[in-house]
CSV table of C-alpha atoms in Angstrom, one decimal:
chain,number,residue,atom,x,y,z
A,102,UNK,CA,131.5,-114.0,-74.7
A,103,UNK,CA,128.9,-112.0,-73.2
A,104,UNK,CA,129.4,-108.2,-72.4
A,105,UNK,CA,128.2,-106.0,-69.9
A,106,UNK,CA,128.2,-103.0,-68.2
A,107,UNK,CA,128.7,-102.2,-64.4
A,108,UNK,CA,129.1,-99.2,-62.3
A,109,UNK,CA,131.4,-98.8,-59.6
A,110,UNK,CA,131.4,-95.3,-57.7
A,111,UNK,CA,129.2,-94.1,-60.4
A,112,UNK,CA,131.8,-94.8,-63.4
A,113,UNK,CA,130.8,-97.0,-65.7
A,114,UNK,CA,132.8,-100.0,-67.3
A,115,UNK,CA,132.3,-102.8,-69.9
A,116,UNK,CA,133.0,-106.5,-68.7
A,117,UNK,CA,133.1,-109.5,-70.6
A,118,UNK,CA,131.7,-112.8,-69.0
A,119,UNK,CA,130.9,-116.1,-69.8
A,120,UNK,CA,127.1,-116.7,-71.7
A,121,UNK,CA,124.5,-116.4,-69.1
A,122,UNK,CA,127.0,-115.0,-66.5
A,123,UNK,CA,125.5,-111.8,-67.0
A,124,UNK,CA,123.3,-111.1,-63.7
A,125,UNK,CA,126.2,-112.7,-61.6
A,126,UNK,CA,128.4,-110.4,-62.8
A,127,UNK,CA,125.9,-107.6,-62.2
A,128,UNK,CA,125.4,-108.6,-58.7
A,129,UNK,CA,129.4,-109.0,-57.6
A,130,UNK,CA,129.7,-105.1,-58.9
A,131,UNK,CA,126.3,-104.0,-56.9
A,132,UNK,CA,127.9,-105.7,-54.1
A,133,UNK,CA,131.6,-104.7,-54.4
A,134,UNK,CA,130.0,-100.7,-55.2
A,135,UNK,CA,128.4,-101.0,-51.7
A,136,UNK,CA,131.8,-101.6,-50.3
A,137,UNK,CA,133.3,-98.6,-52.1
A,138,UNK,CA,130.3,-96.5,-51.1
A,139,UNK,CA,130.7,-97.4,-47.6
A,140,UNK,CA,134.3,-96.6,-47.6
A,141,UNK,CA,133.8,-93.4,-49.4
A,142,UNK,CA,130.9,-92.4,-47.1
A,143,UNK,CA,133.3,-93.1,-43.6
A,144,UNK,CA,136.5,-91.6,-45.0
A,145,UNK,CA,135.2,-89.2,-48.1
A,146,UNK,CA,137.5,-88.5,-51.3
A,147,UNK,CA,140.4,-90.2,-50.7
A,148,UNK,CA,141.3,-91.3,-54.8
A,149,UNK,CA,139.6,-93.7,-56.5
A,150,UNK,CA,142.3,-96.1,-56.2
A,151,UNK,CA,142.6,-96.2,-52.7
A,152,UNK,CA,139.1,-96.3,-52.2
A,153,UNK,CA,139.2,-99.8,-54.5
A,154,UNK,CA,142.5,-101.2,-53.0
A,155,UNK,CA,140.7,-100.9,-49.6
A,156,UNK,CA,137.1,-102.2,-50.7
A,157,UNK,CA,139.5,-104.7,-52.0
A,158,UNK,CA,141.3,-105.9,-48.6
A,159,UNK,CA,137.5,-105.6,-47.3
A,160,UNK,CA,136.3,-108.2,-49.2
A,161,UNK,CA,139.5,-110.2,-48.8
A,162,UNK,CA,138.4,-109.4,-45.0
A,163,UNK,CA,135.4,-111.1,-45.4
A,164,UNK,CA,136.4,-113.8,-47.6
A,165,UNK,CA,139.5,-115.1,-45.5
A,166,UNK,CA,136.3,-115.3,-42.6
A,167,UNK,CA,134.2,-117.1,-44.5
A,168,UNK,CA,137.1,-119.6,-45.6
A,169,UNK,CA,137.9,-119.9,-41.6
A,170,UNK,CA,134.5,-120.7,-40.9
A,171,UNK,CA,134.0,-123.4,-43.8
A,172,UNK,CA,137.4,-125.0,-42.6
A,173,UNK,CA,135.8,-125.3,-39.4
A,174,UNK,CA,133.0,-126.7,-40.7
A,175,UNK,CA,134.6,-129.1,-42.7
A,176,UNK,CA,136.3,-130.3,-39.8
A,177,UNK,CA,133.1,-130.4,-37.8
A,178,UNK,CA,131.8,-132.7,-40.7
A,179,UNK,CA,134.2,-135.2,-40.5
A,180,UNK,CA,134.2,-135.4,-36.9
A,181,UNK,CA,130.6,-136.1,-37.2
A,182,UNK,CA,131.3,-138.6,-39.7
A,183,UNK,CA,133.9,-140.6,-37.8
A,184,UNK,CA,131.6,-140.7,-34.6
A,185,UNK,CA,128.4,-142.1,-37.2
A,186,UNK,CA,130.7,-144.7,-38.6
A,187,UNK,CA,132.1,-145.6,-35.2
A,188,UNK,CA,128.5,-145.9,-34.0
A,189,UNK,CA,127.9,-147.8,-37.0
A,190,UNK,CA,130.3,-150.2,-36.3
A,191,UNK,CA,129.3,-150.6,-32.5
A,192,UNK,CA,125.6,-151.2,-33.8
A,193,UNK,CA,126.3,-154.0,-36.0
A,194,UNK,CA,128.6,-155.7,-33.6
A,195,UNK,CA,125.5,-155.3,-31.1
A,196,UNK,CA,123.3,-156.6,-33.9
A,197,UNK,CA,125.8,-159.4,-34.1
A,198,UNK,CA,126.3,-160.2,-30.6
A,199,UNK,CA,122.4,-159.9,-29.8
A,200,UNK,CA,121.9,-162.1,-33.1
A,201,UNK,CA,124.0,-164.8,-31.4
A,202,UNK,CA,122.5,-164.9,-28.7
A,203,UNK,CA,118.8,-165.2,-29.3
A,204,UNK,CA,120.0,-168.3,-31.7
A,205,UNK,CA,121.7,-170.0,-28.7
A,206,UNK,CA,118.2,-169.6,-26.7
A,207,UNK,CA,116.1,-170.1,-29.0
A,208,UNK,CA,118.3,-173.7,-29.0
A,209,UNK,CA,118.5,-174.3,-26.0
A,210,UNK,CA,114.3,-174.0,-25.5
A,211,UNK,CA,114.4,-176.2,-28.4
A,212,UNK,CA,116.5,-178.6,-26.5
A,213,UNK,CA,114.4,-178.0,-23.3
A,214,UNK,CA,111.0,-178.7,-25.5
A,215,UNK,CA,113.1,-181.8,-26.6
A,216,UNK,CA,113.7,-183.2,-23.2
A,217,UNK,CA,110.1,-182.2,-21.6
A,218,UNK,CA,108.3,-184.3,-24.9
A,219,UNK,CA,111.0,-187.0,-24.0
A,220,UNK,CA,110.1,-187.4,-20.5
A,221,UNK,CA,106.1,-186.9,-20.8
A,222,UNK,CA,106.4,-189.7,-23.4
């Protein structure tokens, strides 16, 4: 396990992470400091607990959106999906169709060439 050390509203504390987790886990504190910065600047000393409980429900805030927006995404994706495959589908009965019928003319000139050659003979 690696170990290392953040700051959050200037105190320091020791972490452990997974190996090569490191910079992540700097980044999440830089981030989650902003919040508690933010807070602190808008509202002032108000106890370091409160200040983290409601950087907390911030980021909760923000996650719950983000969750919302991939659901809707997701759902977006599969709609998208269902129309391809359905166009798909269409497509190769088109194909199929369009297939059938160029082989039925393309006989019946053959039969038409047949007769003509018949008759010139």
């Amino acid at each position: 396990m690696a170990q290392v050390t953040v700051s959050i509203d200037g105190k320091q504390y020791r972490m452990a992470c997974d190996e090569g987790q490191e910079e992540h886990l700097i980044d999440l504190a830089e981030r989650f400091d902003r919040y508690v910065s933010h807070l602190k600047e808008s509202f002032g000393e108000i106890g370091d607990q409160r200040l983290t409980v409601m950087a907390g429900i911030m980021v909760m805030d923000e996650l719950s959106e983000l969750q919302k927006r991939i659901m809707g995404m997701e759902s977006e994706v599969q709609t998208l999906r269902k129309t391809r495959d359905d166009a798909l589908i269409k497509a190769d009965k088109n194909d199929s169709a369009l297939t059938g019928a160029l082989g039925a003319l393309a006989q019946r000139m053959e039969d038409l060439a047949g007769a003509l050659t018949i008759k010139k003979a």
